[in-house]
Coordinates of C-alpha atoms and ligand atoms in Angstrom, one line a residue:
M1 CA 0.0 0.0 0.0
I2 CA 1.2 3.5 -0.7
R3 CA 2.3 5.8 2.2
P4 CA 2.3 9.3 0.5
D5 CA 3.8 12.2 2.3
T6 CA 0.6 14.1 1.9
V7 CA -2.7 12.2 1.8
L8 CA -4.9 14.3 -0.5
V9 CA -7.7 11.8 -1.3
N10 CA -10.1 9.8 0.9
R11 CA -8.9 6.3 0.5
K12 CA -12.6 5.1 0.1
R13 CA -12.8 6.8 -3.3
I14 CA -10.1 4.5 -4.6
L15 CA -10.3 1.0 -6.0
Q16 CA -7.3 -0.9 -7.5
L17 CA -8.6 -2.8 -10.5
N18 CA -5.6 -5.3 -10.7
G19 CA -3.1 -6.8 -8.4
R20 CA 0.1 -5.2 -9.8
K21 CA 2.8 -3.5 -7.8
L22 CA 4.0 0.1 -8.3
L23 CA 7.0 0.4 -10.6
Q24 CA 9.5 3.3 -10.8
G25 CA 8.2 5.5 -13.6
P26 CA 5.8 8.4 -14.3
V27 CA 2.2 8.2 -13.2
I28 CA -0.4 8.4 -16.0
Y29 CA -3.8 10.0 -15.2
W30 CA -6.0 8.5 -17.9
M31 CA -8.7 11.3 -17.9
S32 CA -12.0 10.1 -19.3
R33 CA -15.2 11.0 -17.5
D34 CA -13.9 13.9 -15.4
Q35 CA -12.5 16.2 -18.0
R36 CA -11.2 19.0 -15.7
V37 CA -8.1 20.1 -13.9
R38 CA -9.7 21.7 -10.8
D39 CA -11.5 19.7 -8.2
N40 CA -10.5 16.3 -9.6
W41 CA -9.9 13.5 -7.1
A42 CA -8.4 11.2 -9.7
L43 CA -5.9 13.8 -10.8
L44 CA -5.1 14.5 -7.1
Y45 CA -4.5 10.8 -6.4
A46 CA -2.1 10.6 -9.4
F47 CA -0.1 13.4 -7.7
E48 CA -0.1 11.5 -4.4
I49 CA 1.5 8.5 -6.1
A50 CA 3.9 10.7 -8.1
A51 CA 5.0 12.3 -4.8
E52 CA 5.6 8.8 -3.3
L53 CA 7.6 7.7 -6.3
N54 CA 9.3 11.1 -6.7
T55 CA 8.2 11.2 -10.3
Y56 CA 5.8 13.3 -12.4
V57 CA 2.2 12.9 -13.6
L58 CA 1.3 12.7 -17.3
V59 CA -2.3 13.5 -18.1
A60 CA -3.6 11.4 -21.0
F61 CA -6.9 11.5 -22.9
A62 CA -7.8 8.6 -25.2
L63 CA -10.0 9.9 -28.0
T64 CA -12.2 7.4 -29.9
G65 CA -14.4 8.3 -32.9
S66 CA -16.7 5.4 -32.0
F67 CA -18.2 6.5 -28.7
P68 CA -21.8 5.2 -29.0
G69 CA -24.3 7.8 -30.2
A70 CA -21.7 10.6 -30.3
N71 CA -21.5 13.0 -33.2
L72 CA -20.2 16.4 -34.2
R73 CA -22.4 18.2 -31.6
H74 CA -20.8 16.3 -28.8
Y75 CA -17.2 15.9 -30.0
G76 CA -17.1 19.6 -30.9
F77 CA -18.1 20.5 -27.3
M78 CA -15.8 18.0 -25.7
L79 CA -12.7 18.8 -27.8
R80 CA -12.9 22.5 -27.1
G81 CA -13.0 21.6 -23.4
L82 CA -10.0 19.3 -23.8
A83 CA -8.0 22.1 -25.6
E84 CA -8.7 24.3 -22.6
I85 CA -7.4 21.5 -20.2
E86 CA -4.2 21.3 -22.2
R87 CA -3.7 25.0 -21.8
M88 CA -4.5 24.9 -18.1
L89 CA -2.1 22.0 -17.5
A90 CA 0.7 23.7 -19.6
A91 CA 0.4 26.8 -17.4
K92 CA 1.2 24.4 -14.4
N93 CA 3.9 22.6 -16.4
I94 CA 1.9 19.4 -16.2
P95 CA 2.4 17.4 -19.4
F96 CA -0.7 16.4 -21.4
R97 CA -1.0 13.8 -24.2
L98 CA -4.0 13.1 -26.5
V99 CA -3.8 9.5 -27.9
T100 CA -6.2 8.2 -30.5
G101 CA -7.6 4.7 -31.4
N102 CA -9.1 2.1 -29.2
P103 CA -8.6 3.6 -25.7
P104 CA -7.3 0.6 -23.8
E105 CA -4.8 -0.1 -26.5
S106 CA -3.6 3.5 -26.9
I107 CA -3.3 3.9 -23.1
G108 CA -1.5 0.6 -22.9
M109 CA 0.9 1.6 -25.6
L110 CA 1.5 5.0 -24.0
A111 CA 2.2 3.4 -20.6
K112 CA 4.8 1.1 -22.2
D113 CA 6.3 4.0 -24.2
V114 CA 6.9 6.2 -21.1
K115 CA 7.6 3.2 -18.8
A116 CA 4.8 4.3 -16.5
G117 CA 4.9 3.2 -12.9
A118 CA 1.2 3.4 -12.4
I119 CA -2.1 4.4 -14.1
V120 CA -5.0 6.3 -12.4
T121 CA -8.4 6.7 -14.1
D122 CA -11.8 8.0 -13.1
F123 CA -14.9 6.0 -12.3
D124 CA -17.7 5.5 -14.8
P125 CA -20.5 3.0 -14.5
L126 CA -21.2 2.6 -18.2
R127 CA -20.6 -0.7 -19.9
I128 CA -18.2 0.7 -22.5
K129 CA -15.9 2.1 -19.8
K130 CA -15.9 -1.2 -17.8
E131 CA -14.9 -3.0 -21.0
W132 CA -12.1 -0.5 -21.7
K133 CA -10.7 -1.1 -18.2
N134 CA -11.0 -4.9 -18.4
E135 CA -9.0 -4.8 -21.6
L136 CA -6.4 -2.4 -20.2
V137 CA -5.6 -4.6 -17.1
K138 CA -4.8 -7.5 -19.5
I139 CA -2.0 -5.6 -21.2
I140 CA -0.3 -3.6 -18.4
D141 CA 2.1 -4.7 -15.7
V142 CA 1.5 -1.7 -13.4
P143 CA -1.3 -0.9 -11.0
L144 CA -4.6 0.5 -12.4
F145 CA -6.4 2.7 -9.8
E146 CA -10.0 3.9 -10.3
V147 CA -11.0 7.0 -8.4
D148 CA -14.7 8.1 -8.1
A149 CA -14.2 11.8 -9.0
H150 CA -17.7 12.2 -10.3
N151 CA -19.9 11.5 -7.3
V152 CA -19.8 13.3 -4.0
V153 CA -20.4 10.0 -2.1
P154 CA -18.5 7.3 -4.1
C155 CA -20.9 5.0 -6.0
H156 CA -19.6 1.8 -4.4
I157 CA -19.7 3.4 -0.9
A158 CA -23.2 4.9 -1.1
S159 CA -24.5 1.4 -1.7
D160 CA -23.3 -2.1 -2.6
K161 CA -26.4 -3.0 -4.6
Q162 CA -29.1 -1.6 -7.0
E163 CA -31.3 0.7 -5.0
F164 CA -35.2 0.7 -5.4
G165 CA -35.4 4.4 -5.7
A166 CA -34.5 7.8 -4.4
Y167 CA -36.3 7.0 -1.1
T168 CA -33.9 4.1 -0.4
I169 CA -30.6 5.7 -1.5
R170 CA -31.3 9.2 0.0
P171 CA -30.8 8.2 3.7
K172 CA -27.6 6.3 2.8
I173 CA -26.2 9.3 1.0
K174 CA -27.3 11.8 3.6
R175 CA -25.6 9.7 6.3
L176 CA -22.3 9.8 4.5
L177 CA -22.4 13.3 3.0
N178 CA -20.5 15.0 5.8
E179 CA -17.5 12.6 5.4
Y180 CA -17.3 13.2 1.6
I181 CA -18.4 16.8 0.9
E182 CA -15.0 18.2 1.9
E183 CA -13.2 21.1 0.2
F184 CA -10.7 20.0 -2.5
P185 CA -6.9 20.4 -1.7
E186 CA -4.9 22.3 -4.2
I187 CA -2.6 20.4 -6.6
P188 CA 0.6 20.3 -4.5
A189 CA 3.0 23.0 -5.7
S190 CA 5.8 20.6 -5.1
V191 CA 4.8 18.4 -7.9
N192 CA 7.7 17.1 -9.8
I193 CA 7.0 18.3 -13.3
G194 CA 9.4 16.1 -15.1
N195 CA 11.9 17.3 -17.6
R196 CA 11.2 20.8 -19.0
E197 CA 11.6 19.8 -22.6
G198 CA 8.6 17.4 -22.3
V199 CA 8.0 13.7 -21.9
K200 CA 10.0 11.5 -24.2
G201 CA 9.0 8.0 -25.4
T202 CA 11.5 5.1 -25.5
N203 CA 12.6 6.2 -29.0
G204 CA 13.5 9.6 -27.6
R205 CA 10.6 11.3 -29.4
V206 CA 8.9 14.1 -27.3
L207 CA 5.3 13.0 -26.7
T208 CA 4.0 16.2 -25.2
T209 CA 4.3 18.8 -27.8
P210 CA 1.1 20.9 -28.0
T211 CA -1.7 19.0 -29.6
D212 CA -2.7 20.1 -33.1
W213 CA -6.4 20.3 -32.4
D214 CA -7.3 21.3 -35.9
A215 CA -5.6 18.2 -37.3
V216 CA -7.4 16.1 -34.6
K217 CA -10.8 17.5 -35.6
K218 CA -10.1 17.0 -39.3
I219 CA -9.4 13.3 -38.9
L220 CA -12.1 12.7 -36.3
F221 CA -14.8 14.7 -38.1
A222 CA -14.1 12.8 -41.3
S223 CA -15.2 9.6 -39.6
I224 CA -18.3 10.7 -37.6
N225 CA -21.8 11.9 -38.3
T226 CA -21.5 15.7 -38.8
E227 CA -25.1 16.5 -39.8
I228 CA -26.1 17.5 -36.2
R229 CA -24.9 21.0 -35.7
E230 CA -22.8 22.0 -32.7
V231 CA -24.6 24.2 -30.2
T232 CA -23.6 27.9 -29.9
W233 CA -25.7 29.0 -26.9
L234 CA -23.3 27.2 -24.5
V235 CA -19.6 27.7 -24.4
P236 CA -17.8 24.5 -23.3
G237 CA -14.9 24.2 -20.8
E238 CA -14.1 24.5 -17.1
D239 CA -14.1 28.3 -17.0
A240 CA -17.4 28.6 -18.8
A241 CA -18.9 26.0 -16.5
R242 CA -18.0 28.1 -13.5
T243 CA -19.6 31.2 -15.1
V244 CA -22.8 29.2 -15.7
L245 CA -22.8 28.0 -12.1
D246 CA -22.2 31.6 -10.7
N247 CA -25.0 32.9 -12.9
F248 CA -27.3 30.1 -11.8
I249 CA -26.7 30.8 -8.1
R250 CA -27.2 34.5 -8.6
N251 CA -30.2 34.6 -11.0
R252 CA -32.0 31.3 -11.1
L253 CA -31.5 29.5 -7.8
P254 CA -33.9 31.9 -6.0
V255 CA -36.8 30.7 -8.2
Y256 CA -35.6 27.1 -8.7
N257 CA -37.9 25.3 -6.4
E258 CA -41.1 26.9 -7.7
R259 CA -40.2 27.3 -11.4
R260 CA -37.9 24.4 -12.2
N261 CA -40.7 22.3 -13.8
D262 CA -41.8 25.2 -16.1
P263 CA -39.9 24.8 -19.4
N264 CA -40.7 28.4 -20.3
A265 CA -39.2 29.8 -17.1
G266 CA -35.4 29.3 -17.7
A267 CA -35.1 28.4 -14.1
V268 CA -32.8 25.4 -14.4
S269 CA -29.0 25.5 -14.2
D270 CA -28.1 24.2 -17.7
L271 CA -25.1 22.5 -16.0
S272 CA -25.8 19.0 -17.3
P273 CA -23.6 19.2 -20.4
F274 CA -20.7 20.3 -18.2
L275 CA -21.4 17.6 -15.6
H276 CA -21.7 15.0 -18.4
F277 CA -18.2 15.8 -19.7
G278 CA -16.9 16.3 -16.2
Q279 CA -16.0 19.9 -17.0
I280 CA -17.3 20.8 -13.5
S281 CA -17.4 18.8 -10.3
A282 CA -20.8 18.1 -8.7
Q283 CA -19.0 18.4 -5.4
R284 CA -17.8 21.9 -6.3
I285 CA -21.4 22.9 -7.2
A286 CA -22.7 21.6 -3.9
L287 CA -19.9 23.3 -1.9
E288 CA -20.7 26.6 -3.6
L289 CA -24.4 26.2 -3.0
I290 CA -24.0 25.3 0.7
K291 CA -21.6 28.3 1.0
T292 CA -24.0 30.9 -0.5
S293 CA -27.4 29.7 0.4
P294 CA -27.3 26.9 3.0
G295 CA -30.5 25.0 3.8
D296 CA -33.0 27.1 1.9
Q297 CA -35.7 25.3 0.0
N298 CA -34.1 26.1 -3.4
S299 CA -30.8 24.7 -2.5
E300 CA -32.4 21.6 -1.0
A301 CA -34.4 21.0 -4.1
F302 CA -31.4 21.5 -6.3
L303 CA -29.1 19.3 -4.2
E304 CA -31.7 16.6 -4.3
E305 CA -31.4 16.5 -8.0
L306 CA -27.6 17.1 -8.2
I307 CA -26.7 14.5 -5.5
V308 CA -29.5 12.0 -4.8
R309 CA -31.0 11.7 -8.3
R310 CA -27.7 11.9 -10.2
E311 CA -26.0 9.4 -7.9
L312 CA -29.1 7.1 -8.1
S313 CA -28.5 7.0 -11.9
D314 CA -24.9 5.9 -11.4
N315 CA -26.1 3.3 -8.9
F316 CA -28.6 2.0 -11.5
C317 CA -26.1 1.8 -14.3
H318 CA -23.3 0.4 -12.1
Y319 CA -25.3 -2.5 -10.6
N320 CA -27.8 -3.2 -13.4
P321 CA -26.0 -4.5 -16.5
F322 CA -29.3 -4.2 -18.4
Y323 CA -29.6 -0.5 -17.7
D324 CA -30.5 0.2 -21.4
S325 CA -32.9 -2.6 -22.0
F326 CA -36.4 -3.9 -21.1
E327 CA -34.6 -6.6 -19.0
G328 CA -33.4 -3.9 -16.7
F329 CA -36.9 -2.8 -15.6
P330 CA -38.3 -3.9 -12.2
S331 CA -40.3 -7.1 -12.4
W332 CA -43.6 -5.4 -11.6
A333 CA -43.1 -3.2 -14.6
K334 CA -42.0 -6.0 -16.9
S335 CA -45.1 -8.0 -16.1
T336 CA -47.6 -5.1 -16.3
L337 CA -46.1 -3.9 -19.7
H338 CA -46.1 -7.5 -20.9
S339 CA -49.8 -8.0 -20.1
H340 CA -50.6 -4.8 -22.1
R341 CA -48.5 -5.7 -25.1
N342 CA -51.4 -6.3 -27.4
D343 CA -53.5 -3.3 -26.3
E344 CA -54.8 -1.2 -29.2
R345 CA -52.4 1.8 -29.8
E346 CA -54.3 5.0 -30.7
Y347 CA -51.3 6.1 -32.7
I348 CA -48.2 4.3 -34.0
Y349 CA -45.2 6.3 -35.2
S350 CA -41.9 5.2 -36.8
K351 CA -38.6 6.3 -35.4
D352 CA -38.3 8.7 -38.4
Q353 CA -41.7 10.3 -37.6
F354 CA -40.6 10.8 -34.0
E355 CA -37.2 12.1 -35.1
T356 CA -38.7 14.7 -37.4
G357 CA -41.3 15.7 -34.9
S358 CA -44.2 14.6 -37.2
T359 CA -46.7 13.3 -34.6
H360 CA -50.3 14.6 -34.1
D361 CA -49.2 16.2 -30.8
R362 CA -47.8 19.7 -31.2
L363 CA -46.5 19.7 -27.6
W364 CA -44.5 16.6 -28.2
N365 CA -43.2 17.9 -31.5
A366 CA -42.1 21.1 -29.8
A367 CA -40.2 19.1 -27.2
Q368 CA -38.5 17.2 -30.1
G369 CA -37.8 20.5 -31.7
E370 CA -36.2 21.9 -28.6
M371 CA -33.9 18.8 -28.3
V372 CA -32.9 18.9 -32.0
T373 CA -32.3 22.6 -32.2
K374 CA -31.0 23.4 -28.7
G375 CA -29.4 20.1 -27.8
K376 CA -31.0 20.2 -24.4
M377 CA -34.7 19.4 -23.8
H378 CA -36.1 20.7 -20.5
G379 CA -36.2 18.1 -17.8
Y380 CA -40.0 18.1 -17.3
M381 CA -40.6 17.7 -21.0
R382 CA -38.1 14.7 -21.2
M383 CA -40.5 12.7 -19.0
Y384 CA -43.5 13.6 -21.2
W385 CA -41.5 13.0 -24.4
A386 CA -40.3 9.5 -23.4
K387 CA -43.7 8.4 -22.0
K388 CA -45.5 9.4 -25.2
I389 CA -43.0 7.3 -27.2
L390 CA -44.1 4.3 -25.1
E391 CA -47.8 5.2 -25.9
W392 CA -47.2 5.5 -29.6
T393 CA -45.0 2.5 -30.4
S394 CA -45.9 -1.1 -30.7
S395 CA -43.7 -2.4 -27.9
P396 CA -41.9 -1.1 -24.8
E397 CA -38.6 -2.5 -26.1
E398 CA -39.0 -0.4 -29.3
A399 CA -40.0 2.6 -27.2
L400 CA -36.9 2.4 -25.0
A401 CA -34.6 1.9 -28.0
I402 CA -36.0 4.9 -29.8
A403 CA -36.0 7.1 -26.7
I404 CA -32.3 6.2 -25.9
S405 CA -31.2 6.6 -29.5
L406 CA -32.8 10.0 -30.0
N407 CA -31.7 11.2 -26.6
D408 CA -28.1 10.2 -27.2
K409 CA -28.1 11.6 -30.8
Y410 CA -29.3 15.1 -29.9
E411 CA -28.8 15.8 -26.2
L412 CA -25.6 17.4 -25.4
D413 CA -25.8 15.7 -22.0
G414 CA -26.7 12.3 -23.6
R415 CA -24.8 9.0 -23.5
D416 CA -24.8 9.4 -19.8
P417 CA -26.1 7.3 -16.8
N418 CA -28.7 10.0 -16.2
G419 CA -30.1 9.4 -19.7
Y420 CA -30.3 5.6 -19.5
T421 CA -31.9 6.0 -16.1
G422 CA -34.3 8.7 -17.2
C423 CA -35.4 6.7 -20.2
A424 CA -35.8 3.5 -18.0
W425 CA -37.8 5.6 -15.4
S426 CA -40.2 6.9 -18.1
V427 CA -40.7 3.7 -20.1
G428 CA -40.1 1.0 -17.5
G429 CA -41.0 2.5 -14.1
V430 CA -37.4 2.2 -12.8
H431 CA -37.2 3.9 -9.4
D432 CA -40.9 4.6 -9.6
R433 CA -43.9 2.8 -8.2
A434 CA -47.0 1.2 -9.7
W435 CA -49.9 3.6 -10.5
G436 CA -53.5 3.0 -11.6
E437 CA -53.7 0.5 -14.5
R438 CA -54.5 1.7 -18.0
P439 CA -54.0 0.6 -21.6
V440 CA -50.5 0.2 -23.0
F441 CA -48.8 1.6 -19.8
G442 CA -50.3 -1.0 -17.4
K443 CA -49.3 0.3 -14.0
V444 CA -46.4 2.4 -15.3
R445 CA -46.9 6.1 -14.5
Y446 CA -48.9 7.9 -17.2
M447 CA -48.5 11.5 -18.2
N448 CA -50.5 13.6 -20.7
D449 CA -50.7 17.1 -22.0
K450 CA -53.4 18.0 -19.5
G451 CA -50.9 17.5 -16.7
C452 CA -48.5 19.7 -18.6
K453 CA -51.2 22.4 -19.0
R454 CA -51.7 22.4 -15.3
K455 CA -47.9 23.0 -14.8
F456 CA -47.1 25.6 -17.4
N457 CA -48.2 27.6 -20.5
T458 CA -48.0 24.9 -23.2
A459 CA -49.0 27.3 -25.9
E460 CA -46.0 29.4 -25.1
Y461 CA -43.7 26.4 -25.1
I462 CA -45.1 25.2 -28.5
K463 CA -44.7 28.7 -30.0
T464 CA -41.0 28.8 -28.8
H465 CA -39.9 25.4 -29.9
L466 CA -42.1 24.1 -32.6
N467 CA -39.7 24.6 -35.5
Q468 CA -41.2 26.2 -38.5
R469 CA -40.8 22.9 -40.5
S470 CA -43.7 21.0 -38.9
Ligands
FAD501 P1 -31.1 21.1 -13.2 O1 -32.6 21.0 -12.8 O2 -30.4 22.3 -13.1 O3 -30.4 19.9 -12.4 C1 -29.0 20.0 -12.0 C2 -28.4 18.7 -12.2 O4 -29.0 17.7 -11.4 C3 -28.4 18.1 -13.6 O5 -27.4 18.6 -14.4 C4 -28.3 16.6 -13.4 O6 -26.9 16.3 -13.2 C5 -29.0 16.5 -12.0 N1 -30.4 16.0 -12.3 C6 -31.5 16.8 -12.5 N2 -32.6 16.1 -12.7 C7 -32.1 14.8 -12.8 C8 -32.8 13.5 -13.0 N3 -34.1 13.4 -13.2 N4 -32.0 12.4 -13.0 C9 -30.7 12.5 -12.7 N5 -30.0 13.6 -12.5 C10 -30.8 14.8 -12.5 N6 -29.8 13.9 -17.7 C11 -28.6 13.9 -18.3 O7 -27.6 14.4 -17.7 N7 -28.4 13.3 -19.5 C12 -29.4 12.8 -20.2 O8 -29.2 12.2 -21.3 C13 -30.7 12.8 -19.6 N8 -31.7 12.2 -20.3 C14 -33.0 12.1 -19.7 C15 -34.0 11.4 -20.4 C16 -35.3 11.3 -19.8 C17 -36.3 10.6 -20.5 C18 -35.5 11.9 -18.5 C19 -36.8 11.8 -17.9 C20 -34.5 12.6 -17.8 C21 -33.2 12.7 -18.4 N9 -32.1 13.3 -17.8 C22 -30.9 13.3 -18.4 C23 -32.3 13.9 -16.4 C24 -32.7 15.4 -16.4 O9 -33.7 15.6 -17.2 C25 -31.5 16.3 -16.8 O10 -30.3 15.9 -16.0 C26 -31.7 17.8 -16.6 O11 -32.8 18.1 -17.4 C27 -30.5 18.5 -17.0 O12 -30.7 19.9 -17.0 P2 -30.2 20.9 -15.9 O13 -28.7 20.6 -15.6 O14 -30.5 22.3 -16.4 O15 -31.1 20.5 -14.7
FO1_502 N1 -14.5 9.3 -23.1 C1 -13.2 9.0 -23.5 O1 -12.4 8.6 -22.6 N2 -12.8 9.1 -24.8 C2 -13.6 9.6 -25.8 O2 -13.2 9.6 -26.9 C3 -15.0 9.9 -25.4 C4 -15.8 10.4 -26.4 C5 -17.1 10.9 -26.0 C6 -18.0 11.4 -26.9 C7 -19.3 11.9 -26.5 C8 -19.7 11.7 -25.2 O3 -20.9 12.1 -24.8 C9 -18.8 11.1 -24.2 C10 -17.5 10.7 -24.6 N3 -16.7 10.2 -23.7 C11 -15.4 9.8 -24.1 C12 -17.1 9.7 -22.4 C13 -17.4 10.8 -21.4 O4 -16.2 11.4 -21.1 C14 -18.1 10.3 -20.2 O5 -17.2 9.6 -19.5 C15 -19.3 9.4 -20.3 O6 -20.0 9.6 -21.5 C16 -20.3 9.6 -19.1 O7 -20.4 8.5 -18.4

């Protein structure tokens, strides 16, 4: 076990994924989910190991063009955030290296090339990330440490099993919050920043010359779907995320509790894209909220979403391998949906009709329009949107597949545990209870436009988001 001279990170955030011993050599932080320099427990742990080995940290990001459901809208946002990270690291003389190809292979090769002594990476409950890590441990001879830098209470500490719902995970998180919601230590000034002329590979080639991001984009964009436009209303990156947070706390938090379910109100934080790409730490957001407005109903309502709901999504994806399929629904939901399989559907739409917002329901089409145009559908509408897909398709399996596919294709914050869980909640009653039985839904909670009309001005929402096309 390591005995660093300064313990920066709570040991319970850290898991070692293989049984290898530390070697003498630089420590690679394989940055993936938590794409930020500040407030990053995984990066801080890499510095702990580097201090112990009296070596330096090399931050590496493995870029793959085949991230499921990702396209220009997402890669554009992410790459601009990564370019900012490289600049922020360079200002601290911390080397950065972008590698491309299949991530486990490219990280494995880099580790060999620099004769790494250890690798640290961040926690992510998604199947693809678990596969990458399982592949990497087969090809390295150094320790691979995984640090939960995304959750305030580490996922495997909050609970060791799939939770039934917010009501079961909330007390477990609340009990542990004080231990984990600590301030972040600064990156130790004493970090050994390696040789000034950059990190060399075994063949003497300098690996950490500044990344040619235009060249990276050119190669990447030639191989991905580029028809979905990047968004322009949101600037990516750590600094921009902090500005959005400060603006939210000042201007929107005071009305959050009462206006957050009104999609016309602009009362939500718009932080989900930054949280998805890890460009801001949820713990930082919570720390700032508690500092500025402790205990008021708006902060409580927001922290419920940011901590309990978000960590419930990681819990679901981490412990349920079927998080994106009918199989992952609770048994009560599977049986009730099953017994209503052959109910008459009033409408049946194809994926293309959903995607182009060509249903009979203008409110639904407006929500689709908001997602396609803005890249971020309002949270209340996402529930309505997904539940209507269940109502207007011939099976719950098809409904879930269409909801996930469109969500991941157009949402800037898509391809995320929150998304798989949100779709499974809407279509398959995950984390919800049984309601009054009705056609198609069975006992899965039903939503209709009357419910929306009671909550907000649907005509205004339709006017704003129903793109001219339909
Ligand atoms: P705010 O209200 O400001 O919330 C702040 C943060 O709290 C969010 O960024 C998010 O991290 C968390 N949060 C809020 N609501 C939820 C929730 N219901 N579940 C989990 N965390 C929550 N969220 C995504 O991040 N990516 C998705 O792809 C996604 N797809 C969804 C699909 C469906 C069908 C549903 C019902 C929900 C989905 N959500 C998804 C959850 C939620 O709608 C979004 O997190 C929220 O709308 C993001 O906007 P915001 O940050 O402005 O929200
Ligand atoms: N993570 C990586 O380590 N490498 C990638 O190339 C990569 C691409 C990518 C594209 C879109 C997107 O939404 C996420 C992407 N991620 C990538 C993962 C991301 O960093 C998050 O870890 C997960 O999506 C959230 O769990």
